[in-house]
Amino acid sequence: MSPEERLESVGSLGMPKFRIDQISRHYFERYEADPSSWTDLPGATREAVGTLVPSLLEKVTDSLADRGSTVKSLYRLFDETLVECVLMSYRRGQGSRSTLCISSQAGCGIGCPFCATGQAGLKRNLSAGEIIEQVRLAIVHLTDSNQGSLNNVVFMGMGEPLANYTSVLTAVRAICSPTPSGFGISARGITVSTSGIVARMKDLAEEGLPLTLAVSLHAPDDELRDELVPINQRWNVGEVLDAAASYFQITGRRVSIEYALMRDINDQGFRADLLAKKLNARGRGWVHVNLIPLNPTPGSKWTASRKSDEKEFIARLEAARIPVTLRDTRGQDIDGACGQLAALSS
Ligand code: SAH
Ligand code: SF4
């Protein structure tokens, strides 16, 4: 619920306003979602609060990879819908950092042919509560296993976040609002990844939040992108890049261009040059390219690039002074890497 909705529902249950603070502290500060254990509330109130904080996610399985530093969780929702998210921890010097990759929809309606999530189509949007619960449960896991706090949340799991805009924004605000209204994770640590819903990219720029925007480009030319990211037939490469550049102009946040390298499909040198040209045409310093080695998905005819082509692609972008990074591939053996989330319970 938004803060206004919290006020309204507490009022409609005949509770005083200060209960919002108590309830919020349990949920956002102590990560407890079972009102029956909130003994600072009177018994009758605890029962009533149960209707405000229903149980939303039931864990089906946890799959571990990378020596336990990558965990893919499969959850069942109230209507039997299945959804997955992936928690990754990184050791850094004495401390550790962690990133949670969350889902905004069950399935996805965009239908990129190389992505497992897109193959079964869209089942439904997740509610803001179902999105936020993924975050709470990840924090509980980190706390229980003594792995520190959650630093980054990326909307790169199942679904197209900007196609479920209202719930995603409610969830984003709950993730980054200071406690006790939210989890208090820095908005700068939250990344929203989109296939290029231009109308919503414009809205997002106006929200007044310093979020990171990632754009799944995967091809610099319309002919290929029409096939790889079908929403390109609605908003083309030029329109997507214009909206991305204007996101930077408005928010001052550097945009990340995601580009999954697929062997002999989009990894040719001329495409690296064309990509650099189109990015540089929109200014300097506003963007960086994050290359993703393609993760294999069942039924897809595409596979990862040769190392030599990957190197050449990087070299050409660097020669054009485009900052570029290569994404670490985590959780492939548990089908938990980018594009592999299909939420199969078997
Ligand atoms: N729907 C959103 C966010 C989820 S996908 C989007 O598409 O941006 C997160 C990233 O993983 C996207 O860039 C997506 O294109 C990429 N991806 C999908 N399938 C992949 C695969 N098989 N291998 C590597 N990356 C993939
Ligand atoms: Fe949907 Fe993103 Fe997968 Fe495309 S890559 S089908 S937009 S989840």
PDB file of C-alpha atoms and ligand atoms in Angstrom, residues 108 110-112 114-115 117-118 157 159-160 195, ligand 2:
ATOM      1  CA  CYS A 108       6.118 -11.940 -19.945  1.00  0.00           C
ATOM      2  CA  ILE A 110       6.947  -9.253 -24.927  1.00  0.00           C
ATOM      3  CA  GLY A 111       8.126 -12.587 -26.336  1.00  0.00           C
ATOM      4  CA  CYS A 112      11.837 -12.127 -27.013  1.00  0.00           C
ATOM      5  CA  PHE A 114      15.978 -16.000 -26.751  1.00  0.00           C
ATOM      6  CA  CYS A 115      14.379 -15.600 -23.294  1.00  0.00           C
ATOM      7  CA  THR A 117      10.421 -16.192 -19.490  1.00  0.00           C
ATOM      8  CA  GLY A 118       8.867 -14.948 -22.709  1.00  0.00           C
ATOM      9  CA  GLY A 157      13.782 -11.340 -13.227  1.00  0.00           C
ATOM     10  CA  GLY A 159       8.457  -9.896 -16.706  1.00  0.00           C
ATOM     11  CA  GLU A 160       8.575  -6.442 -18.212  1.00  0.00           C
ATOM     12  CA  SER A 195      12.649  -3.906 -23.328  1.00  0.00           C
TER      13      SER A 195
HETATM   14 FE1  SF4 B   2      10.166 -10.295 -21.429  1.00  0.00          FE
HETATM   15 FE2  SF4 B   2      12.561  -9.210 -20.889  1.00  0.00          FE
HETATM   16 FE3  SF4 B   2      12.323 -11.845 -21.474  1.00  0.00          FE
HETATM   17 FE4  SF4 B   2      11.950 -10.018 -23.399  1.00  0.00          FE
HETATM   18  S1  SF4 B   2      13.842 -10.420 -22.266  1.00  0.00           S
HETATM   19  S2  SF4 B   2      10.625 -11.822 -23.001  1.00  0.00           S
HETATM   20  S3  SF4 B   2      10.970  -8.382 -22.259  1.00  0.00           S
HETATM   21  S4  SF4 B   2      11.484 -10.820 -19.684  1.00  0.00           S
END
